[in-house]
Amino acid sequence: MGKLFPHVPFIRDETPLSWAVRQAAFHTGGRVVPFLNDLGIPSMDLMRGKLSAVERLCDATGQARAPVLHNTIEIAGKRRFCLRGQEFSAEFTTGAVTRFCPLCLQDDVAGHEGHGTGLRHRMLWRLSPVRTCPTHLVPLSGVRLGKWSDVNHELPVMRSEIAAEQSAFVDRESRQPSPVQCYVEGRLEGKAGPAWLDQQGIDQVCRASEMLGGLMLYGSDRKASEMSEDTWDAAGRVAWPLMIEGPEQVQDFLAQTLKGCCTQNGRPSPRGAFGMLYRWLFASRLSKDPGPIRNIVREVIIDQVPLVPGQRLLGKNVTYPRLACISSIASSEGMHSKTLENVLRVAGVIGEKPALEGAPNVVLDYARAKELIDNTKYAIPVTRVPALLSASRPIVAELIDIGELTRIQEHDALQSKLGKAIDARSMQKTLNFLKEVGEKVGEPPEGFFPLAKAAEKSRINLRAILEMLFRKYLDKVYLLEGRTGFKAVLVSPAEISECVRNPPPDASNEIRFCI
């Protein structure tokens, strides 16, 4: 296949499609689609950045591939593109809108006889965050003709619109490119920025900055649909100092914003506080990963807003919210709300009933409530313990005093039935100990008796004998077959008396001074 002649060189700042448009104007005097068809290159393939289309165009014109591919916005998936190693969503580009600097286009046509061959569409103009010309320091213009061919960004067919923008530039104020735009340009050139930002997608950084800035600059009442290119640009400028400080500072700002916006019942309102930022992140059709800003907002909401256990919040379930109301906690834990109220009241987490007429709406620390609920699930009424351990009431009382059985609540909460309840975990530990404490026998060996009888014969108090048993000071202990718990335990009064006369080094005073 012959090469096109004369050669129209690629210019380092333009797009491959812009280069094709200029070649079409030069070689045929017509538009780009017929020109590409003549070369056997589908225009949509070139528009979408398919590398095969770009390479065929280079080969047909004798142009080196490297500079053209360097400016190719390559398709990377469904509505995903890639440029110079940076992947982003389709919304990071201008889409069918052709953005340009009227003053740059004036410079392009100066000295060119063919108007269409001089106009070139810059690669940076294809990127949504680029809204200011870094050469002339003026806002870029945007044109859309409403035709299917808008995606080709053919500047020669927009001459009247370009002329109108050029004539209007007399009244335009100059401005520097926004720091967001500068960050985008630098990142595409391989320059390092703040580490936290460089770890995100380039489009995630820009969108989060603009949404955050929209909230900071225009408040929570402004909608994204009401924003213009200039207001988005202003929003990015305002948020950028906060963004480069890092995620902690962003989270602090959002936390303070949420604290200042409460509903009539006094609870923080994320919707009312975060405005367009909230609507963006909570949109049901949000198909693109917004990046770390989502987790930051999620953590702020979890920290301040009462949630329902298991509630889905920004893509994740909140299994254990930090704050929740009594009714939602009770529901998730399978308890009646009144029962939970009693549990919390006993623990001193909430006040007395007269002050709690709206108890189901009382907000509290979920982790604290969960701890109490878990304890409650293991609570066994103290009146049931003797039967479960096959022990007398005096034995149960002594076991509590020496710490082998523990109560659900501390001693200062013993005014309630719940406070007096025994923790089933400690009782199970005691039962497991008794199963292994001695050898099983069919009949009591000579000189061995149940605990109460052994205490009577040795004249040693029950507490000291229980300590000897649990500390394994007694060499011989038997378990009577057919019995369970403490009814099965057989000990020797003689060995008990000997232990008191010659106590082990670590024996308690209860054993040393029990005679």
Short mmCIF file of C-alpha atoms in Angstrom, two decimals:
data_model
loop_
_atom_site.label_atom_id
_atom_site.label_comp_id
_atom_site.label_asym_id
_atom_site.label_seq_id
_atom_site.Cartn_x
_atom_site.Cartn_y
_atom_site.Cartn_z
CA MET A 1 0.00 0.00 0.00
CA GLY A 2 1.40 3.40 -1.00
CA LYS A 3 1.95 6.20 1.48
CA LEU A 4 -0.11 9.39 1.40
CA PHE A 5 1.83 12.27 -0.11
CA PRO A 6 2.65 14.97 0.74
CA HIS A 7 3.09 13.95 4.38
CA VAL A 8 1.01 15.87 6.95
CA PRO A 9 3.04 15.47 10.16
CA PHE A 10 1.45 14.67 13.49
CA ILE A 11 1.77 17.54 16.01
CA ARG A 12 2.76 16.41 19.49
CA ASP A 13 -0.15 18.03 21.39
CA GLU A 14 -3.06 16.90 19.18
CA THR A 15 -5.26 13.81 19.18
CA PRO A 16 -5.01 11.06 16.53
CA LEU A 17 -8.53 12.02 15.37
CA SER A 18 -7.48 15.67 15.01
CA TRP A 19 -4.56 14.56 12.86
CA ALA A 20 -6.94 12.50 10.70
CA VAL A 21 -9.27 15.53 10.33
CA ARG A 22 -6.37 17.71 9.16
CA GLN A 23 -5.23 15.07 6.69
CA ALA A 24 -8.74 14.75 5.28
CA ALA A 25 -8.92 18.54 4.78
CA PHE A 26 -5.51 18.55 3.11
CA HIS A 27 -5.79 15.52 0.85
CA THR A 28 -9.48 15.54 -0.05
CA GLY A 29 -10.81 18.92 1.06
CA GLY A 30 -13.60 16.97 2.75
CA ARG A 31 -14.52 15.45 6.08
CA VAL A 32 -12.84 12.76 8.08
CA VAL A 33 -15.27 9.82 7.80
CA PRO A 34 -15.06 9.42 3.97
CA PHE A 35 -11.28 9.90 4.18
CA LEU A 36 -10.94 7.11 6.74
CA ASN A 37 -13.29 4.88 4.76
CA ASP A 38 -11.01 5.26 1.74
CA LEU A 39 -8.17 4.01 3.93
CA GLY A 40 -10.26 1.13 5.25
CA ILE A 41 -10.24 2.50 8.80
CA PRO A 42 -13.62 2.61 10.63
CA SER A 43 -14.02 6.10 12.05
CA MET A 44 -15.63 4.75 15.23
CA ASP A 45 -12.57 2.58 15.85
CA LEU A 46 -10.33 5.63 15.65
CA MET A 47 -12.70 7.67 17.82
CA ARG A 48 -12.74 4.92 20.48
CA GLY A 49 -8.95 4.73 20.45
CA LYS A 50 -8.54 1.21 19.11
CA LEU A 51 -4.82 0.74 18.67
CA SER A 52 -5.25 -1.19 15.42
CA ALA A 53 -6.99 1.84 13.84
CA VAL A 54 -4.30 4.27 15.04
CA GLU A 55 -1.51 2.01 13.80
CA ARG A 56 -3.13 1.58 10.35
CA LEU A 57 -3.44 5.36 10.01
CA CYS A 58 0.24 5.79 10.90
CA ASP A 59 1.27 3.10 8.43
CA ALA A 60 -0.84 4.66 5.65
CA THR A 61 0.84 8.04 6.09
CA GLY A 62 4.39 6.99 6.93
CA GLN A 63 4.13 8.51 10.40
CA ALA A 64 6.08 7.09 13.35
CA ARG A 65 3.65 5.38 15.72
CA ALA A 66 5.12 6.39 19.09
CA PRO A 67 4.05 10.07 19.27
CA VAL A 68 0.55 9.26 17.99
CA LEU A 69 0.04 6.38 20.43
CA HIS A 70 1.32 8.63 23.23
CA ASN A 71 -1.75 10.82 22.71
CA THR A 72 -4.23 8.01 22.10
CA ILE A 73 -7.11 7.70 24.57
CA GLU A 74 -7.42 3.94 24.24
CA ILE A 75 -10.57 1.97 24.99
CA ALA A 76 -10.02 -0.29 28.03
CA GLY A 77 -13.45 -1.82 28.63
CA LYS A 78 -17.08 -0.82 28.92
CA ARG A 79 -17.01 2.97 29.23
CA ARG A 80 -13.42 2.74 30.43
CA PHE A 81 -10.41 4.33 28.73
CA CYS A 82 -6.67 4.55 29.22
CA LEU A 83 -4.15 7.27 28.43
CA ARG A 84 -0.42 6.98 29.17
CA GLY A 85 -1.01 4.25 31.72
CA GLN A 86 -3.83 6.10 33.51
CA GLU A 87 -7.21 4.37 33.36
CA PHE A 88 -10.43 6.34 33.84
CA SER A 89 -14.16 6.33 33.17
CA ALA A 90 -15.82 7.81 30.08
CA GLU A 91 -17.03 10.74 32.21
CA PHE A 92 -13.42 11.87 32.60
CA THR A 93 -13.55 12.88 28.93
CA THR A 94 -15.71 15.58 27.35
CA GLY A 95 -17.70 13.01 25.36
CA ALA A 96 -19.46 14.58 22.35
CA VAL A 97 -18.63 18.14 23.47
CA THR A 98 -15.75 19.70 21.56
CA ARG A 99 -13.73 21.85 23.94
CA PHE A 100 -11.22 24.37 22.61
CA CYS A 101 -9.41 27.63 23.23
CA PRO A 102 -10.55 30.24 20.65
CA LEU A 103 -7.21 32.04 20.93
CA CYS A 104 -5.25 28.87 20.27
CA LEU A 105 -7.33 28.27 17.14
CA GLN A 106 -6.60 31.82 15.99
CA ASP A 107 -2.90 30.99 16.28
CA ASP A 108 -3.45 27.71 14.40
CA VAL A 109 -4.88 29.31 11.27
CA ALA A 110 -2.40 32.17 11.14
CA GLY A 111 -0.22 31.64 8.06
CA HIS A 112 -2.24 28.67 6.79
CA GLU A 113 -3.92 29.02 3.42
CA GLY A 114 -6.17 26.05 4.07
CA HIS A 115 -8.26 26.90 7.14
CA GLY A 116 -9.06 23.28 7.91
CA THR A 117 -5.50 22.02 7.77
CA GLY A 118 -4.29 24.40 10.48
CA LEU A 119 -6.93 23.77 13.15
CA ARG A 120 -5.94 21.02 15.55
CA HIS A 121 -7.78 19.63 18.55
CA ARG A 122 -5.46 19.29 21.55
CA MET A 123 -5.36 16.06 23.46
CA LEU A 124 -5.79 17.84 26.82
CA TRP A 125 -9.02 19.45 25.58
CA ARG A 126 -10.54 15.96 25.56
CA LEU A 127 -10.27 15.71 29.36
CA SER A 128 -13.13 16.98 31.48
CA PRO A 129 -11.04 18.59 34.29
CA VAL A 130 -9.05 20.66 31.77
CA ARG A 131 -11.08 23.88 31.59
CA THR A 132 -8.43 26.57 31.23
CA CYS A 133 -5.92 27.19 28.43
CA PRO A 134 -2.45 27.08 30.00
CA THR A 135 -1.08 29.19 27.12
CA HIS A 136 -3.57 32.07 27.01
CA LEU A 137 -4.92 31.69 30.58
CA VAL A 138 -8.55 31.87 29.51
CA PRO A 139 -11.52 29.51 30.06
CA LEU A 140 -11.98 26.94 27.32
CA SER A 141 -15.15 27.02 25.20
CA GLY A 142 -17.38 24.05 24.51
CA VAL A 143 -19.49 23.34 21.41
CA ARG A 144 -21.94 20.57 20.59
CA LEU A 145 -23.83 20.64 17.29
CA GLY A 146 -26.27 17.90 18.25
CA LYS A 147 -25.19 15.57 15.45
CA TRP A 148 -23.86 12.02 15.51
CA SER A 149 -20.57 13.29 14.11
CA ASP A 150 -19.90 15.44 17.21
CA VAL A 151 -17.77 12.61 18.58
CA ASN A 152 -15.23 13.24 15.80
CA HIS A 153 -14.52 16.79 17.07
CA GLU A 154 -14.09 18.18 13.56
CA LEU A 155 -13.09 21.77 14.13
CA PRO A 156 -13.35 22.78 10.42
CA VAL A 157 -17.13 22.18 10.45
CA MET A 158 -17.55 24.42 13.53
CA ARG A 159 -16.20 27.59 12.00
CA SER A 160 -19.22 29.75 12.79
CA GLU A 161 -19.35 28.54 16.42
CA ILE A 162 -15.60 29.07 16.79
CA ALA A 163 -15.90 32.58 15.33
CA ALA A 164 -18.69 33.41 17.78
CA GLU A 165 -16.55 32.26 20.72
CA GLN A 166 -13.59 34.25 19.44
CA SER A 167 -15.62 37.45 19.18
CA ALA A 168 -16.96 36.95 22.71
CA PHE A 169 -13.49 36.68 24.20
CA VAL A 170 -13.08 40.40 24.63
CA ASP A 171 -15.05 40.29 27.86
CA ARG A 172 -13.51 37.11 29.26
CA GLU A 173 -11.42 37.37 32.42
CA SER A 174 -8.14 35.51 32.50
CA ARG A 175 -7.37 32.85 35.10
CA GLN A 176 -4.69 30.36 35.96
CA PRO A 177 -5.34 26.64 35.39
CA SER A 178 -6.87 25.07 38.49
CA PRO A 179 -4.66 22.93 40.73
CA VAL A 180 -6.85 19.94 39.79
CA GLN A 181 -6.05 20.55 36.11
CA CYS A 182 -2.36 20.98 36.89
CA TYR A 183 -2.39 17.70 38.80
CA VAL A 184 -3.99 15.91 35.83
CA GLU A 185 -1.47 17.34 33.37
CA GLY A 186 1.45 16.48 35.66
CA ARG A 187 0.27 12.95 36.33
CA LEU A 188 -0.10 12.28 32.60
CA GLU A 189 3.49 13.47 32.19
CA GLY A 190 4.64 11.01 34.83
CA LYS A 191 5.14 13.52 37.65
CA ALA A 192 4.52 12.40 41.23
CA GLY A 193 1.87 14.13 43.33
CA PRO A 194 0.66 13.59 46.91
CA ALA A 195 0.94 9.86 47.68
CA TRP A 196 -2.67 9.51 48.81
CA LEU A 197 -3.92 11.01 45.54
CA ASP A 198 -1.53 9.07 43.32
CA GLN A 199 -2.85 5.81 44.82
CA GLN A 200 -6.32 6.62 43.45
CA GLY A 201 -7.59 6.60 39.89
CA ILE A 202 -6.99 9.94 38.20
CA ASP A 203 -10.73 10.35 37.60
CA GLN A 204 -11.50 9.46 41.23
CA VAL A 205 -9.25 12.27 42.45
CA CYS A 206 -10.89 14.84 40.19
CA ARG A 207 -14.49 13.84 40.84
CA ALA A 208 -14.03 13.67 44.60
CA SER A 209 -12.36 17.10 44.57
CA GLU A 210 -15.18 18.66 42.56
CA MET A 211 -17.95 17.09 44.65
CA LEU A 212 -16.25 18.01 47.91
CA GLY A 213 -15.57 21.52 46.64
CA GLY A 214 -19.17 21.88 45.48
CA LEU A 215 -20.27 21.22 49.05
CA MET A 216 -17.67 23.58 50.51
CA LEU A 217 -18.32 26.44 48.10
CA TYR A 218 -22.04 26.26 47.38
CA GLY A 219 -23.47 24.39 50.37
CA SER A 220 -25.62 21.29 50.61
CA ASP A 221 -28.58 22.74 48.67
CA ARG A 222 -26.74 22.97 45.33
CA LYS A 223 -27.39 20.09 42.92
CA ALA A 224 -24.83 18.66 40.54
CA SER A 225 -27.24 19.28 37.65
CA GLU A 226 -27.10 23.01 38.45
CA MET A 227 -23.31 23.18 38.13
CA SER A 228 -21.60 24.67 35.06
CA GLU A 229 -18.06 24.09 33.83
CA ASP A 230 -16.99 27.30 35.57
CA THR A 231 -18.58 26.32 38.90
CA TRP A 232 -17.06 22.84 38.73
CA ASP A 233 -13.71 24.49 38.09
CA ALA A 234 -14.21 26.79 41.10
CA ALA A 235 -15.26 23.85 43.27
CA GLY A 236 -12.10 21.92 42.46
CA ARG A 237 -9.97 24.92 43.37
CA VAL A 238 -11.63 25.26 46.79
CA ALA A 239 -11.32 21.58 47.72
CA TRP A 240 -7.78 21.01 46.50
CA PRO A 241 -5.94 22.32 49.62
CA LEU A 242 -8.01 19.90 51.72
CA MET A 243 -7.45 17.00 49.31
CA ILE A 244 -3.67 17.32 49.34
CA GLU A 245 -3.63 17.34 53.16
CA GLY A 246 -4.85 13.77 53.18
CA PRO A 247 -7.79 11.55 54.16
CA GLU A 248 -7.72 12.46 57.86
CA GLN A 249 -8.33 16.13 57.13
CA VAL A 250 -11.09 15.31 54.64
CA GLN A 251 -12.72 13.10 57.25
CA ASP A 252 -12.43 15.82 59.92
CA PHE A 253 -14.12 18.34 57.63
CA LEU A 254 -16.96 15.98 56.82
CA ALA A 255 -17.38 15.03 60.48
CA GLN A 256 -17.71 18.68 61.50
CA THR A 257 -20.13 19.30 58.64
CA LEU A 258 -22.30 16.38 59.74
CA LYS A 259 -22.29 17.48 63.39
CA GLY A 260 -23.67 20.85 62.32
CA CYS A 261 -26.66 19.40 60.47
CA CYS A 262 -29.26 17.58 62.55
CA THR A 263 -32.88 16.61 62.03
CA GLN A 264 -35.73 17.72 64.29
CA ASN A 265 -35.11 14.79 66.64
CA GLY A 266 -31.51 15.89 67.06
CA ARG A 267 -29.86 13.18 64.97
CA PRO A 268 -27.21 14.02 62.34
CA SER A 269 -28.54 14.02 58.77
CA PRO A 270 -26.00 12.87 56.14
CA ARG A 271 -28.38 13.78 53.31
CA GLY A 272 -28.88 17.28 54.64
CA ALA A 273 -25.20 17.77 55.50
CA PHE A 274 -23.46 16.42 52.41
CA GLY A 275 -25.81 17.54 49.61
CA MET A 276 -24.51 16.65 46.15
CA LEU A 277 -21.70 14.57 47.65
CA TYR A 278 -24.33 12.40 49.38
CA ARG A 279 -26.51 12.13 46.26
CA TRP A 280 -23.51 11.12 44.17
CA LEU A 281 -22.27 8.38 46.51
CA PHE A 282 -25.75 7.05 47.34
CA ALA A 283 -27.02 7.08 43.75
CA SER A 284 -28.63 3.73 42.91
CA ARG A 285 -27.06 3.79 39.45
CA LEU A 286 -23.53 4.52 40.64
CA SER A 287 -21.63 2.04 38.50
CA LYS A 288 -18.13 3.50 38.86
CA ASP A 289 -15.96 3.10 41.92
CA PRO A 290 -15.74 6.62 43.41
CA GLY A 291 -12.56 5.75 45.27
CA PRO A 292 -11.53 6.35 48.92
CA ILE A 293 -14.00 9.22 49.37
CA ARG A 294 -16.77 6.61 49.72
CA ASN A 295 -15.09 4.89 52.67
CA ILE A 296 -14.34 8.24 54.29
CA VAL A 297 -18.00 9.29 54.11
CA ARG A 298 -19.03 5.83 55.30
CA GLU A 299 -16.81 6.03 58.40
CA VAL A 300 -18.10 9.51 59.24
CA ILE A 301 -21.69 8.29 59.04
CA ILE A 302 -20.97 5.17 61.11
CA ASP A 303 -19.28 7.32 63.74
CA GLN A 304 -22.15 9.76 64.18
CA VAL A 305 -25.41 8.33 62.87
CA PRO A 306 -27.53 5.62 64.58
CA LEU A 307 -27.77 2.66 62.20
CA VAL A 308 -29.59 -0.66 62.07
CA PRO A 309 -27.31 -3.70 62.61
CA GLY A 310 -26.76 -5.37 59.25
CA GLN A 311 -27.75 -2.22 57.35
CA ARG A 312 -26.07 -1.82 53.96
CA LEU A 313 -24.18 1.45 53.79
CA LEU A 314 -22.24 2.52 50.69
CA GLY A 315 -21.61 -0.96 49.40
CA LYS A 316 -20.91 -2.74 52.71
CA ASN A 317 -23.01 -4.18 55.53
CA VAL A 318 -22.60 -2.55 58.93
CA THR A 319 -22.62 -5.64 61.14
CA TYR A 320 -21.95 -3.78 64.37
CA PRO A 321 -22.72 -0.07 64.07
CA ARG A 322 -21.12 2.23 66.60
CA LEU A 323 -24.46 3.83 67.40
CA ALA A 324 -27.92 2.27 67.28
CA CYS A 325 -31.29 2.71 68.97
CA ILE A 326 -32.63 0.19 71.46
CA SER A 327 -35.37 -1.10 69.17
CA SER A 328 -33.00 -1.91 66.28
CA ILE A 329 -30.43 -3.56 68.56
CA ALA A 330 -33.11 -5.69 70.22
CA SER A 331 -34.47 -6.74 66.83
CA SER A 332 -31.07 -7.78 65.49
CA GLU A 333 -30.23 -9.70 68.67
CA GLY A 334 -33.58 -11.49 68.87
CA MET A 335 -34.59 -9.81 72.12
CA HIS A 336 -37.65 -7.90 73.21
CA SER A 337 -36.90 -4.18 73.47
CA LYS A 338 -38.25 -4.10 77.05
CA THR A 339 -35.88 -6.90 78.04
CA LEU A 340 -32.97 -5.00 76.53
CA GLU A 341 -34.05 -1.86 78.37
CA ASN A 342 -33.90 -3.76 81.66
CA VAL A 343 -30.45 -5.14 80.81
CA LEU A 344 -29.14 -1.67 79.99
CA ARG A 345 -30.72 -0.12 83.05
CA VAL A 346 -29.16 -2.71 85.38
CA ALA A 347 -25.76 -1.98 83.83
CA GLY A 348 -26.26 1.75 84.32
CA VAL A 349 -26.07 2.45 80.58
CA ILE A 350 -29.46 4.17 80.60
CA GLY A 351 -31.45 5.87 83.34
CA GLU A 352 -34.60 4.90 85.18
CA LYS A 353 -37.86 4.28 83.33
CA PRO A 354 -39.58 7.62 84.10
CA ALA A 355 -36.91 9.35 82.00
CA LEU A 356 -37.16 6.79 79.20
CA GLU A 357 -40.64 7.12 77.76
CA GLY A 358 -39.08 7.04 74.29
CA ALA A 359 -36.68 4.22 75.14
CA PRO A 360 -36.93 2.48 71.74
CA ASN A 361 -35.41 5.64 70.26
CA VAL A 362 -32.63 6.00 72.82
CA VAL A 363 -29.29 5.96 71.00
CA LEU A 364 -26.35 4.18 72.56
CA ASP A 365 -22.97 2.62 71.89
CA TYR A 366 -23.70 -0.65 70.12
CA ALA A 367 -20.46 -2.36 71.22
CA ARG A 368 -21.30 -1.71 74.88
CA ALA A 369 -24.84 -2.97 74.41
CA LYS A 370 -23.59 -6.05 72.51
CA GLU A 371 -21.26 -6.95 75.38
CA LEU A 372 -24.14 -6.76 77.86
CA ILE A 373 -26.43 -8.73 75.56
CA ASP A 374 -23.85 -11.48 75.13
CA ASN A 375 -23.47 -11.68 78.91
CA THR A 376 -27.24 -11.83 79.32
CA LYS A 377 -27.44 -14.79 76.96
CA TYR A 378 -25.20 -16.69 79.38
CA ALA A 379 -27.12 -15.63 82.51
CA ILE A 380 -28.46 -18.46 84.69
CA PRO A 381 -30.66 -17.58 87.68
CA VAL A 382 -28.76 -18.31 90.86
CA THR A 383 -31.67 -20.41 92.15
CA ARG A 384 -31.10 -22.92 89.32
CA VAL A 385 -27.38 -23.37 89.89
CA PRO A 386 -27.54 -25.90 92.79
CA ALA A 387 -29.59 -28.32 90.68
CA LEU A 388 -27.37 -27.88 87.62
CA LEU A 389 -24.19 -28.50 89.64
CA SER A 390 -25.77 -31.13 91.90
CA ALA A 391 -24.57 -29.04 94.81
CA SER A 392 -26.02 -27.64 98.00
CA ARG A 393 -26.73 -23.94 98.32
CA PRO A 394 -23.82 -23.48 100.79
CA ILE A 395 -21.44 -25.01 98.24
CA VAL A 396 -22.74 -22.66 95.50
CA ALA A 397 -22.34 -19.67 97.82
CA GLU A 398 -18.75 -20.67 98.61
CA LEU A 399 -17.96 -21.21 94.90
CA ILE A 400 -19.12 -17.66 94.19
CA ASP A 401 -17.03 -16.27 97.05
CA ILE A 402 -13.82 -18.00 95.93
CA GLY A 403 -14.38 -16.95 92.31
CA GLU A 404 -15.01 -20.34 90.73
CA LEU A 405 -18.50 -19.16 89.76
CA THR A 406 -18.87 -15.60 88.48
CA ARG A 407 -21.88 -13.37 88.31
CA ILE A 408 -23.05 -11.61 85.14
CA GLN A 409 -22.74 -8.18 86.80
CA GLU A 410 -20.30 -6.72 89.26
CA HIS A 411 -21.26 -6.58 92.92
CA ASP A 412 -22.62 -3.02 92.72
CA ALA A 413 -25.37 -4.24 90.37
CA LEU A 414 -26.63 -7.06 92.57
CA GLN A 415 -29.92 -5.30 93.33
CA SER A 416 -31.49 -6.98 90.28
CA LYS A 417 -32.22 -10.57 89.38
CA LEU A 418 -30.01 -10.19 86.32
CA GLY A 419 -27.16 -8.90 88.44
CA LYS A 420 -27.37 -11.94 90.70
CA ALA A 421 -27.40 -14.38 87.79
CA ILE A 422 -24.45 -16.72 87.30
CA ASP A 423 -22.41 -16.70 84.10
CA ALA A 424 -23.02 -20.07 82.43
CA ARG A 425 -19.48 -20.07 81.07
CA SER A 426 -18.00 -20.20 84.56
CA MET A 427 -20.46 -22.94 85.53
CA GLN A 428 -19.50 -25.01 82.49
CA LYS A 429 -15.85 -24.60 83.39
CA THR A 430 -16.62 -25.95 86.88
CA LEU A 431 -18.52 -28.94 85.49
CA ASN A 432 -15.66 -29.74 83.10
CA PHE A 433 -13.23 -29.63 86.04
CA LEU A 434 -15.33 -32.00 88.10
CA LYS A 435 -15.44 -34.56 85.28
CA GLU A 436 -11.65 -34.85 85.30
CA VAL A 437 -10.81 -34.24 88.96
CA GLY A 438 -10.66 -37.89 90.04
CA GLU A 439 -10.96 -41.59 89.29
CA LYS A 440 -14.43 -43.08 88.95
CA VAL A 441 -15.45 -45.74 91.43
CA GLY A 442 -18.57 -47.89 91.95
CA GLU A 443 -18.46 -47.67 95.77
CA PRO A 444 -16.86 -45.06 98.08
CA PRO A 445 -13.35 -46.24 99.09
CA GLU A 446 -12.67 -46.57 102.82
CA GLY A 447 -12.05 -43.19 104.40
CA PHE A 448 -13.59 -41.14 101.53
CA PHE A 449 -16.81 -39.15 101.90
CA PRO A 450 -18.92 -36.52 100.11
CA LEU A 451 -17.81 -32.91 100.67
CA ALA A 452 -20.31 -32.02 103.41
CA LYS A 453 -19.55 -35.21 105.41
CA ALA A 454 -15.82 -34.70 104.97
CA ALA A 455 -16.15 -31.17 106.35
CA GLU A 456 -18.06 -32.50 109.35
CA LYS A 457 -15.51 -35.23 110.09
CA SER A 458 -12.40 -33.08 109.60
CA ARG A 459 -13.98 -30.04 111.24
CA ILE A 460 -12.57 -27.93 108.35
CA ASN A 461 -14.85 -25.37 106.75
CA LEU A 462 -16.33 -25.98 103.31
CA ARG A 463 -14.59 -23.05 101.69
CA ALA A 464 -11.12 -24.36 102.60
CA ILE A 465 -12.00 -27.83 101.28
CA LEU A 466 -13.25 -26.37 97.97
CA GLU A 467 -10.02 -24.40 97.58
CA MET A 468 -8.00 -27.59 98.20
CA LEU A 469 -10.11 -29.36 95.57
CA PHE A 470 -9.83 -26.69 92.83
CA ARG A 471 -6.13 -25.98 93.51
CA LYS A 472 -5.44 -29.72 93.38
CA TYR A 473 -3.83 -29.89 96.81
CA LEU A 474 -5.52 -33.25 97.46
CA ASP A 475 -3.65 -36.23 96.04
CA LYS A 476 -6.64 -38.52 95.95
CA VAL A 477 -10.15 -37.59 94.80
CA TYR A 478 -12.76 -40.08 93.61
CA LEU A 479 -15.95 -39.71 91.57
CA LEU A 480 -18.88 -41.96 92.43
CA GLU A 481 -20.41 -43.56 89.35
CA GLY A 482 -24.09 -42.85 88.75
CA ARG A 483 -23.87 -39.37 90.24
CA THR A 484 -23.06 -36.00 88.69
CA GLY A 485 -21.55 -32.72 89.75
CA PHE A 486 -20.53 -32.25 93.35
CA LYS A 487 -22.68 -35.21 94.53
CA ALA A 488 -20.16 -37.47 92.82
CA VAL A 489 -17.08 -36.02 94.57
CA LEU A 490 -15.46 -38.08 97.35
CA VAL A 491 -12.55 -36.75 99.44
CA SER A 492 -10.56 -37.92 102.47
CA PRO A 493 -11.01 -36.03 105.80
CA ALA A 494 -7.59 -37.32 106.86
CA GLU A 495 -5.88 -35.81 103.79
CA ILE A 496 -7.78 -32.56 104.32
CA SER A 497 -6.53 -32.32 107.92
CA GLU A 498 -2.97 -33.09 106.80
CA CYS A 499 -3.18 -30.29 104.18
CA VAL A 500 -4.16 -27.85 106.92
CA ARG A 501 -1.32 -28.99 109.20
CA ASN A 502 1.24 -28.76 106.38
CA PRO A 503 -0.19 -26.29 103.82
CA PRO A 504 1.46 -25.87 100.42
CA PRO A 505 3.61 -22.71 99.98
CA ASP A 506 0.94 -20.96 97.89
CA ALA A 507 -1.99 -21.92 100.11
CA SER A 508 -4.40 -19.13 101.05
CA ASN A 509 -4.97 -17.88 104.58
CA GLU A 510 -8.34 -19.61 104.47
CA ILE A 511 -6.49 -22.94 104.51
CA ARG A 512 -3.65 -21.88 106.81
CA PHE A 513 -5.88 -20.53 109.58
CA CYS A 514 -9.04 -22.59 109.24
CA ILE A 515 -8.46 -24.70 112.40
#
